[in-house]
CSV table of C-alpha atoms and ligand atoms in Angstrom, one decimal:
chain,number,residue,atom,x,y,z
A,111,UNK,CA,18.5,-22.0,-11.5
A,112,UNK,CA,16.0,-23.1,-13.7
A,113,UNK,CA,14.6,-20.8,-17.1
A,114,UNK,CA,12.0,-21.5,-19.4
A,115,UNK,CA,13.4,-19.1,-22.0
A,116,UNK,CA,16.1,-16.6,-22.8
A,117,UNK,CA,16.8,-13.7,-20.3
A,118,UNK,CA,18.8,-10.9,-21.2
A,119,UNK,CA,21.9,-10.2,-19.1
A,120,UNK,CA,21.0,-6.6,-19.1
A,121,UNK,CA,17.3,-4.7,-18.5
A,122,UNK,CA,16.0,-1.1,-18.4
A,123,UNK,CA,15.2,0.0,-14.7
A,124,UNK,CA,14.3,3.0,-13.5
A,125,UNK,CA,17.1,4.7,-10.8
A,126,UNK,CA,17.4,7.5,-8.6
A,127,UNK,CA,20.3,9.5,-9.9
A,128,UNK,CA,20.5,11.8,-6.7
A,129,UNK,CA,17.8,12.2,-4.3
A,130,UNK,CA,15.7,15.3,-5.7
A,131,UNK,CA,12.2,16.1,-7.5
A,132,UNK,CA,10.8,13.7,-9.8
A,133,UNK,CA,13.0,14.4,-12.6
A,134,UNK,CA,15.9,12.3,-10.9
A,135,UNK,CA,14.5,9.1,-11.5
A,136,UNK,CA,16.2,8.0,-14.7
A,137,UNK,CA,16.5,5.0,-16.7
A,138,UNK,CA,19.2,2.9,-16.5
A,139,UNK,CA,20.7,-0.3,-17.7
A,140,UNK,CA,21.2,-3.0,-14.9
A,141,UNK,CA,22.2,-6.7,-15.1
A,142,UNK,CA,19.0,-8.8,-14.7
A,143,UNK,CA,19.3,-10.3,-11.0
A,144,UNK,CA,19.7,-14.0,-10.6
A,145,UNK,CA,17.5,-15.3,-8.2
A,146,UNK,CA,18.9,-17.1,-4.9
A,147,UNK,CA,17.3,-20.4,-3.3
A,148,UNK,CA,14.0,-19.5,-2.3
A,149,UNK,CA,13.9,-16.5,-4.6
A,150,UNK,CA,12.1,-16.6,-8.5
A,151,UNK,CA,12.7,-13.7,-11.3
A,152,UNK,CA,9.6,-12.3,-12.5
A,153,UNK,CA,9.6,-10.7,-16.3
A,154,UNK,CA,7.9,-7.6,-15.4
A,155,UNK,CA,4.6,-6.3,-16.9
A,156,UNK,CA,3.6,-3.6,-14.4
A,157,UNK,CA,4.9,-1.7,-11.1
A,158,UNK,CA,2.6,-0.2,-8.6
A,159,UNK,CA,3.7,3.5,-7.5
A,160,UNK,CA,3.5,4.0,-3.6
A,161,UNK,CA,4.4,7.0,-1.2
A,162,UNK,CA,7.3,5.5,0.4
A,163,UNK,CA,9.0,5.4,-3.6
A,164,UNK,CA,8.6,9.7,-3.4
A,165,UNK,CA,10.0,9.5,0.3
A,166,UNK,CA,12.9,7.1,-1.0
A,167,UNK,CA,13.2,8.7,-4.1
A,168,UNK,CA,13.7,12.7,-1.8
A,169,UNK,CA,16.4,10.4,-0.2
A,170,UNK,CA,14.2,10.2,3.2
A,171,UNK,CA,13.5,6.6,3.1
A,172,UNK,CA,16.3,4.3,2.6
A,173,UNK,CA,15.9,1.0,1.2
A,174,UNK,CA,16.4,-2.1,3.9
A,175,UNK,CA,20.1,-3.7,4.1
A,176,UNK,CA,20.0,-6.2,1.4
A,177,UNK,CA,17.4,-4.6,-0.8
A,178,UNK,CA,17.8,-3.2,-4.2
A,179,UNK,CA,18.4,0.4,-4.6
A,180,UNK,CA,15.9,0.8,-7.1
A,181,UNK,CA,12.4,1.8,-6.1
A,182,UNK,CA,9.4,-0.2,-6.8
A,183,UNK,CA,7.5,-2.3,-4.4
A,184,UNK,CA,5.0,-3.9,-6.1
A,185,UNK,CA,4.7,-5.6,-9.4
A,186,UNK,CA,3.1,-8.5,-11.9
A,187,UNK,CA,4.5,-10.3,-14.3
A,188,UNK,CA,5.7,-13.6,-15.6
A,189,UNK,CA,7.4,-16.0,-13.6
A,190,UNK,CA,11.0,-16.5,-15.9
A,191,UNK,CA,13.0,-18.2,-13.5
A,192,UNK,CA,13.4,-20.3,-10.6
A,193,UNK,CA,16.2,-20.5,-8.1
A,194,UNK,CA,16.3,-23.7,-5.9
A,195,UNK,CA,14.0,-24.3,-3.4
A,196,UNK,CA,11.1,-23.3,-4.9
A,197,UNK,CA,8.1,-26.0,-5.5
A,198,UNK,CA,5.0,-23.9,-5.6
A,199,UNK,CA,5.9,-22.0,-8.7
A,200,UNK,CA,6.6,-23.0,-12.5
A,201,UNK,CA,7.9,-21.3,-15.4
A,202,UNK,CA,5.1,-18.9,-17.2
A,203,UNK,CA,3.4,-18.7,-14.0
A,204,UNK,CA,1.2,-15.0,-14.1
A,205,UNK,CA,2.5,-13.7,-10.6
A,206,UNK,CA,1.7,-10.4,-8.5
A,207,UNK,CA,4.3,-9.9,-5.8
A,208,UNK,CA,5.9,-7.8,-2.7
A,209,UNK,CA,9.3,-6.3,-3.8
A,210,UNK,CA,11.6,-5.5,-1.0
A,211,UNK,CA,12.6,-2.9,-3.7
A,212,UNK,CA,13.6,-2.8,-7.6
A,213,UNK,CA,10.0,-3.2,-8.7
A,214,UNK,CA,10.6,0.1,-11.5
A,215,UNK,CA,12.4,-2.6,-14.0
A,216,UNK,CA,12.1,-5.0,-16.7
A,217,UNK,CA,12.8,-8.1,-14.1
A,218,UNK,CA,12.7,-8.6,-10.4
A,219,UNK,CA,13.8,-11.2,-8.0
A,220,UNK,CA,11.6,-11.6,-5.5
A,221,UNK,CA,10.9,-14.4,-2.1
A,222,UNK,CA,8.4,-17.0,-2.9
A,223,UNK,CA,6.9,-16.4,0.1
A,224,UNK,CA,5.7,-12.8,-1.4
A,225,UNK,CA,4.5,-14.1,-4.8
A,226,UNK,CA,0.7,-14.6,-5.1
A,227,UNK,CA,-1.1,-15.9,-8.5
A,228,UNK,CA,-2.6,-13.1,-10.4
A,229,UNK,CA,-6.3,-12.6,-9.4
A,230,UNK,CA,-9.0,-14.2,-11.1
A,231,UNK,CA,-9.6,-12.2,-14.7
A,232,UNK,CA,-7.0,-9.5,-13.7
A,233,UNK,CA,-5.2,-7.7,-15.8
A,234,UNK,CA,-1.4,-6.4,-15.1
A,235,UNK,CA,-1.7,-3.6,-14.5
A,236,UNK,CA,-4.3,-4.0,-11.8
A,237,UNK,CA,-2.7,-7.1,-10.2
A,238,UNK,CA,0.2,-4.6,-10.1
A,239,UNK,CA,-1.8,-2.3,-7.8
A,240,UNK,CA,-2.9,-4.4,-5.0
A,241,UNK,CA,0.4,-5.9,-2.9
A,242,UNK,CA,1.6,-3.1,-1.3
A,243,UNK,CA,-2.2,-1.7,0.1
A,244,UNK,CA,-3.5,-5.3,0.4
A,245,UNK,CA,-0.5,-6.6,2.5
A,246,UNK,CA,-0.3,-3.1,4.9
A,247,UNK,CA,-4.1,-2.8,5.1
A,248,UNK,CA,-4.5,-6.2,6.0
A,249,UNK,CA,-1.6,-6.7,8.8
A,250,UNK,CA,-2.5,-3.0,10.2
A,251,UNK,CA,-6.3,-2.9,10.0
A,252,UNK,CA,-7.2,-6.7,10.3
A,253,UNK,CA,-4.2,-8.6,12.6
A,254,UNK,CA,-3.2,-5.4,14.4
A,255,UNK,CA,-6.0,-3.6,15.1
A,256,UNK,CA,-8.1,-6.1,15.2
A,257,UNK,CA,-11.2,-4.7,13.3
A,258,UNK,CA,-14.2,-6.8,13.9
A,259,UNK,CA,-18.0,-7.3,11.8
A,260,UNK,CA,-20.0,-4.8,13.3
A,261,UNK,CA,-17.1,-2.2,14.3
A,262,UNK,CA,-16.3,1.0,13.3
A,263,UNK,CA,-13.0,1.9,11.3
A,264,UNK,CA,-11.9,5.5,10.8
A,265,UNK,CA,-9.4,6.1,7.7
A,266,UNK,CA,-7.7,8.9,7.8
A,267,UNK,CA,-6.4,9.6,3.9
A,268,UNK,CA,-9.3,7.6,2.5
A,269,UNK,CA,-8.6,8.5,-1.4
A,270,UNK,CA,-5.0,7.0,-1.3
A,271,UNK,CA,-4.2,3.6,-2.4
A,272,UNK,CA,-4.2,2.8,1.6
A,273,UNK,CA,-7.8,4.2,2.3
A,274,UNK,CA,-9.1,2.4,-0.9
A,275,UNK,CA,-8.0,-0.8,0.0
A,276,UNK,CA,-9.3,-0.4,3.6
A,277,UNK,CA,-12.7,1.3,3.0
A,278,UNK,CA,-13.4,-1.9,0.4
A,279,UNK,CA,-12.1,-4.5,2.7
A,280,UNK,CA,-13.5,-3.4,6.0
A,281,UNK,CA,-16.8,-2.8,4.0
A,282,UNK,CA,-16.4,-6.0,2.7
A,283,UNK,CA,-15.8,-8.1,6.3
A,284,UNK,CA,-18.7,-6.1,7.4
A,285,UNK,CA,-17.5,-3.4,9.5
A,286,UNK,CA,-19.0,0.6,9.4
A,287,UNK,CA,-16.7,2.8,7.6
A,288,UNK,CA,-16.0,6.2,8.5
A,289,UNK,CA,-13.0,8.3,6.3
A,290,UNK,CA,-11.7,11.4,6.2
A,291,UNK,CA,-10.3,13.2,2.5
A,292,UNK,CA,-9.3,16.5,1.4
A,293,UNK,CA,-11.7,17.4,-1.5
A,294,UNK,CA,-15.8,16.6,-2.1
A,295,UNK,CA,-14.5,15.1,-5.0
A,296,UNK,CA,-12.5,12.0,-2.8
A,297,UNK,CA,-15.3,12.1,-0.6
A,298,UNK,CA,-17.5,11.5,-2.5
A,299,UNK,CA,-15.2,8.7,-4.6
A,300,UNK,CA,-14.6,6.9,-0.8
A,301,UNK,CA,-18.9,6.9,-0.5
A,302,UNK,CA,-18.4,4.9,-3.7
A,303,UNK,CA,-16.4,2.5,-2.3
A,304,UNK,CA,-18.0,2.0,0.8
A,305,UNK,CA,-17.7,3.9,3.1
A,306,UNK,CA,-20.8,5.0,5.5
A,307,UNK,CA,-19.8,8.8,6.1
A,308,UNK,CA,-17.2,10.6,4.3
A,309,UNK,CA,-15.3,13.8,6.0
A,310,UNK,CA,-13.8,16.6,4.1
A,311,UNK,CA,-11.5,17.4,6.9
A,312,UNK,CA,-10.8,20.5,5.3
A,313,UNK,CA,-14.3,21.6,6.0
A,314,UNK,CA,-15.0,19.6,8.9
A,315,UNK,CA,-13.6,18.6,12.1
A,316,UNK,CA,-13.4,14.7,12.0
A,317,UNK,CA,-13.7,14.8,15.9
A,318,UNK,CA,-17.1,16.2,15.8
A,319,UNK,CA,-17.5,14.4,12.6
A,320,UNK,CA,-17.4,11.0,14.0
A,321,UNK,CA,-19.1,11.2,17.2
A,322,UNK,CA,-21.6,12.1,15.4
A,323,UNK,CA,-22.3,9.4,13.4
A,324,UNK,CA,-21.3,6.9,16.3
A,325,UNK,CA,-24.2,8.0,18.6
A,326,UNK,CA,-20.9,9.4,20.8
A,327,UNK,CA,-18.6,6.5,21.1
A,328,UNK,CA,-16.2,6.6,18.5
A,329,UNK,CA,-14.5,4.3,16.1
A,330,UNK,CA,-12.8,1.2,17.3
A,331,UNK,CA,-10.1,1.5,14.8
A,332,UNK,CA,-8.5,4.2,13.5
A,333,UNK,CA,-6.1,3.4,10.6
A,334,UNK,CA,-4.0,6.8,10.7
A,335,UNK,CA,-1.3,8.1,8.1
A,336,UNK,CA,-1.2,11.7,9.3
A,337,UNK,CA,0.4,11.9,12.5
A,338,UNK,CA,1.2,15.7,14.1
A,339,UNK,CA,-1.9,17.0,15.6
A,340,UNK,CA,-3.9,13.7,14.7
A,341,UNK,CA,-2.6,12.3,17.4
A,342,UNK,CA,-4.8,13.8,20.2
A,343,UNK,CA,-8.0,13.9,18.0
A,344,UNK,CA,-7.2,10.2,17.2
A,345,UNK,CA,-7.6,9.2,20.7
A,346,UNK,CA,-10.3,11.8,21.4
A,347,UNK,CA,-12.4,10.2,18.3
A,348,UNK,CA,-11.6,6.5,19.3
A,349,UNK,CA,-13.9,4.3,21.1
A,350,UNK,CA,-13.4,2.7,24.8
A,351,UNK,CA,-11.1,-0.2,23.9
A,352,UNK,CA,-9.9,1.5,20.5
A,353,UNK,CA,-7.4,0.8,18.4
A,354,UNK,CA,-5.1,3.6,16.5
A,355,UNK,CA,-2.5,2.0,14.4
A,356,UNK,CA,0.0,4.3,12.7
A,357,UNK,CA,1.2,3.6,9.2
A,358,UNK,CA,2.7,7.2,8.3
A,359,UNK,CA,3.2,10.4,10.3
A,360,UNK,CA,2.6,12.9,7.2
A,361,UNK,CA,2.2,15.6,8.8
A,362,UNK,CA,4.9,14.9,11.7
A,363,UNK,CA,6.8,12.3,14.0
A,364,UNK,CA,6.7,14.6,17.0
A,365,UNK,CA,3.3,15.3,19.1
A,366,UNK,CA,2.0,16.6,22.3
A,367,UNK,CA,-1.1,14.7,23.4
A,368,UNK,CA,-2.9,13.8,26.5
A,369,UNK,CA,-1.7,10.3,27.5
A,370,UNK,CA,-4.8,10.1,30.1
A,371,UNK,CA,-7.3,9.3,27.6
A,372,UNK,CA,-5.2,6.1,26.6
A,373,UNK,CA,-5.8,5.0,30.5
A,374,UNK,CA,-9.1,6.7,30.9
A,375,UNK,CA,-10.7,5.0,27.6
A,376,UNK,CA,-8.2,2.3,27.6
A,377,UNK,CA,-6.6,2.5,24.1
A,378,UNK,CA,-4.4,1.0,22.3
A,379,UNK,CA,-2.0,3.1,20.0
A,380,UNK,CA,0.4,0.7,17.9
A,381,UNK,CA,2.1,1.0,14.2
A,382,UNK,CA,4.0,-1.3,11.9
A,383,UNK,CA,6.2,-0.4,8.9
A,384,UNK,CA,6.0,-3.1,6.1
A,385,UNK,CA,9.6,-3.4,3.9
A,386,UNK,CA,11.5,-4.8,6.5
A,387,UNK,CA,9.6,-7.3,8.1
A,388,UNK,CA,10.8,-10.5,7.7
A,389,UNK,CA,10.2,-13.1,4.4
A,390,UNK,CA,8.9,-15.4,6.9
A,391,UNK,CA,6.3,-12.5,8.5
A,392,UNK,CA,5.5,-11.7,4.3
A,393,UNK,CA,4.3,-15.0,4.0
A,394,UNK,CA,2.2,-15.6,6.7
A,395,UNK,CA,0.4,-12.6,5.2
A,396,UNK,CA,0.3,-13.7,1.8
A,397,UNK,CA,-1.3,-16.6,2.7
A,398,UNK,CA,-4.0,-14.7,5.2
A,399,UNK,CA,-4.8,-12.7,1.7
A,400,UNK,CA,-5.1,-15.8,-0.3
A,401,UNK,CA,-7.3,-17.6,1.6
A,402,UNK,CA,-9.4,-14.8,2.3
A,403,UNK,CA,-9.2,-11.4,0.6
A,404,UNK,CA,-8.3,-13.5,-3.3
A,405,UNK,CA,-12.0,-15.0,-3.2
A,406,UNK,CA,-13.2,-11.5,-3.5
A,407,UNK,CA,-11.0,-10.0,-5.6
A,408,UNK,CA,-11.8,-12.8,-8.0
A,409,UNK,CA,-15.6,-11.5,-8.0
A,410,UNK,CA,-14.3,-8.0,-7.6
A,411,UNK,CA,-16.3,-7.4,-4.9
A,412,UNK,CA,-12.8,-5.6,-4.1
A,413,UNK,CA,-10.6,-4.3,-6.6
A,414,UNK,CA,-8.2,-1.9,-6.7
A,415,UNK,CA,-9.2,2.1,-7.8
A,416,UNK,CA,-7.0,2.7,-10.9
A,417,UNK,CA,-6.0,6.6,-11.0
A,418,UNK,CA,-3.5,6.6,-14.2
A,419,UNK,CA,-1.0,4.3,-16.0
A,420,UNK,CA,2.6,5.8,-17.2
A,421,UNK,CA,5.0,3.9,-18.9
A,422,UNK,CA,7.7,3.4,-16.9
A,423,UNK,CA,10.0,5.5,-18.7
A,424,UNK,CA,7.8,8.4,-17.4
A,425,UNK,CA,8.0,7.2,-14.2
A,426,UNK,CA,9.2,10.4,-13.3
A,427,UNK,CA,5.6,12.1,-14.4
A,428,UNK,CA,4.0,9.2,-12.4
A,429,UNK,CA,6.0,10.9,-9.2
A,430,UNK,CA,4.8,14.1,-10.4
A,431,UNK,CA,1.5,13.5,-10.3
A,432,UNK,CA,1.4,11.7,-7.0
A,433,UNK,CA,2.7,14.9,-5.4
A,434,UNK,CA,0.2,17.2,-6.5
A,435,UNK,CA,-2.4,15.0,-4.4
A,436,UNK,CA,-4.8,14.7,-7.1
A,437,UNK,CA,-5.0,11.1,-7.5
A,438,UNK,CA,-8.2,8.8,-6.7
A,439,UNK,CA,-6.4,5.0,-6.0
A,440,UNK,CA,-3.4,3.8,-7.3
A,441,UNK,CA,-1.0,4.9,-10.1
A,442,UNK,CA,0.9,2.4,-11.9
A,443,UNK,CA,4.1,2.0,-14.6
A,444,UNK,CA,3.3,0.1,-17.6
A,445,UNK,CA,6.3,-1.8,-18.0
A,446,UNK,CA,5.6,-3.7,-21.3
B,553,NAP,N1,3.6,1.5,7.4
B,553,NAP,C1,3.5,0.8,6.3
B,553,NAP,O1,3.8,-0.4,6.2
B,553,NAP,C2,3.1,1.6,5.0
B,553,NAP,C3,3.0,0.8,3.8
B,553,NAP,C4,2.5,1.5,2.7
B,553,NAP,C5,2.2,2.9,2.7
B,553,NAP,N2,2.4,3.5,3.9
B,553,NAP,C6,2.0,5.0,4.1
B,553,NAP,O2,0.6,5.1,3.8
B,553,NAP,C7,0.4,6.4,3.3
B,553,NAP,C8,-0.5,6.2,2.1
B,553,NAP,O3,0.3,5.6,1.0
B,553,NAP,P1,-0.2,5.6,-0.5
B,553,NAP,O4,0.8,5.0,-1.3
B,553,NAP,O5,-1.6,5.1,-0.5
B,553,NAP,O6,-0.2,7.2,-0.7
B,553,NAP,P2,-1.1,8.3,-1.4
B,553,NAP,O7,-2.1,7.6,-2.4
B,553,NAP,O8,-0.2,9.3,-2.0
B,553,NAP,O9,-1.9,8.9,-0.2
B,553,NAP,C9,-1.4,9.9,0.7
B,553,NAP,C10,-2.7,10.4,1.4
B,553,NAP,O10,-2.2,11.1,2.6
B,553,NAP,C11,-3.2,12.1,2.8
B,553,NAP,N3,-2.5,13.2,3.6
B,553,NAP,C12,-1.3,13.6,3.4
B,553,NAP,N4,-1.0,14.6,4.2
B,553,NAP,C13,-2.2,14.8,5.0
B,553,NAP,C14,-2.5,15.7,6.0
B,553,NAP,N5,-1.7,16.6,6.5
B,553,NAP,N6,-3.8,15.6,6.5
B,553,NAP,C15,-4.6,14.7,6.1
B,553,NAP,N7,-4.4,13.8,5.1
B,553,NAP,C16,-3.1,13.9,4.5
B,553,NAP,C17,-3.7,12.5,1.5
B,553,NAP,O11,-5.0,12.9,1.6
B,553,NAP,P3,-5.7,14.2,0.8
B,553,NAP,O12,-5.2,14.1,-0.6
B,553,NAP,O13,-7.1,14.0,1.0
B,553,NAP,O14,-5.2,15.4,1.5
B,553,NAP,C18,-3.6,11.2,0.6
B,553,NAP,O15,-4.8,10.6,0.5
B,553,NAP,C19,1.7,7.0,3.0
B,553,NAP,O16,2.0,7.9,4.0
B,553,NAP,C20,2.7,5.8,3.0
B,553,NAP,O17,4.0,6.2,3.4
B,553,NAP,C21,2.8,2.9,5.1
């Protein structure tokens, strides 16, 4: 292992004492990992704060076999070591990077494949925003469900870090947007961003909604969160051909739907979870988002929406505040 300066042999990180309310997450003192071949440790400046770290920390979404039991999966920082193997990366490097987990720390060890350079004239704690939304959004929106210039994307949850990221980069490659949110407020923060037509789908019926603005036929993707009883009014507002690709079933796993509008209008209803696909699979998106999505984060023609920074020894009010549903974009841990 190579270092470029002295690392401790013990950091703060924040734990999950016992799965609970926000209050469990507690700081702890943890031996800084040692990076394996192909691995680098990154001296963390800031962690991104995601739903799956609430449904991990309530003890409902287990970190993958090999993964650290800390949450946290997303940070930037300052490349500190190198294990062997790696060529692209040096010492001092400013990284942002996909955690597998253990991103709430002072250091991280992390694949190379899942390290990307800071964006141009970001700071930390916005580089520590973007992995988590810019990795999902891409695979889900882009690769799986295919969006193309000129199509129409529905987001459901379109004031979450998720919706965000997908309103500015389907805006961005050209496509109409069409979201739904639960206040005017995030409505009228997702117009901001991009999108064509807003839905306060506790006012409206997004069904209705979005025929409506597609002249009657529907979006041809339909990046979905919500699950339950979205289900059937996902395929009843998708186009002929459409694509409804499922990233969270908030609202419930289980549904009754008619299966003969799949056949009738020929749809295609797929889903991906992210933190245990393979390095290899991490990659091959990292380098998709370099090549294209880095250019425009550099001019900030996309950026991440910043809701509130916490240290991250009040990660706990961090949790707290994502759980009330208030927040506009991403929350993040200031980790010094
Ligand atoms: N599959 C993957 O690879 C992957 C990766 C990352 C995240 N995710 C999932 O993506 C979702 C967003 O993550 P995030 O970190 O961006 O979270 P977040 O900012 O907390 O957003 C959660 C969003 O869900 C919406 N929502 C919750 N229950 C709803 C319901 N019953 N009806 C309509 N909308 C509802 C909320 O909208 P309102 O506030 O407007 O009600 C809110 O905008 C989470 O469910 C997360 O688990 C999946």
């Amino acid at each position: 292992m190579a270092s470029g300066q002295k690392i401790p042999a013990r950091m703060t990180a924040i734990a999950i004492s016992e799965p609970g309310g926000p209050r469990v997450l507690k700081p702890e003192t943890r031996d800084v990992p040692l990076p394996r071949p192909g691995e680098i440790l990154i001296r963390v400046h800031a962690a991104g704060v995601n739903r799956p770290d609430v449904q991990q920390r309530k003890g409902a979404y287990p970190p993958p076999p090999g993964a650290s039991d800390l949450p946290g999966l997303e940070v930037s920082g300052e490349v500190v070591a190198l294990g062997d193997e790696i060529s692209r990366w040096r010492i001092g490097d400013r990284v942002c990077a996909l955690t597998p987990g253990g991103g709430y720390a002072e250091y991280v060890k992390v694949h190379t494949g899942s390290v990307l350079p800071l964006p141009a004239g970001f700071t930390h704690t916005e580089a520590a925003a973007v992995p988590e939304n810019y990795f999902t959004v891409w695979h889900n929106v882009f690769e799986r469900g295919g969006l193309k210039k000129g199509e129409t994307l529905l987001v459901h949850g379109g004031s979450s870090g998720i919706g965000t990221t997908a309103i500015q980069l389907a805006s961005a490659f050209g496509a109409h947007v069409i979201t739904t949110a639960g206040s005017r407020e995030k409505c009228d923060a997702c117009v901001k961003l991009g999108a064509d037509r807003a839905i306060n789908y506790r006012e409206e019926d997004f069904v209705t909604a979005v025929k409506q603005a597609t002249d009657g036929k529907g979006a041809n993707v339909i990046l979905d969160m919500v699950g339950g009883d979205y289900v059937q009014r996902n395929y009843e507002a998708a186009a002929v051909e459409g694509r409804i690709v499922q990233i969270a079933v908030q609202a419930g796993a289980v549904a009754t739907a008619d299966f003969s509008k799949i056949m009738v209008k020929r749809l295609t209803h797929t889903g991906s979870t992210l933190r245990p696909r393979t390095v290899e699979f991490k990659a091959a998106i990292a380098a998709a988002l370099e090549a294209q999505v880095w250019p425009l984060l550099g001019t900030r023609k996309v950026a991440p929406v910043m809701d509130m920074i916490y240290p991250l020894t009040d990660a706990w009010r961090a949790h707290e505040r994502m759980e009330e549903g208030e927040h506009i974009g991403k929350i993040v841990l200031d980790v010094g």
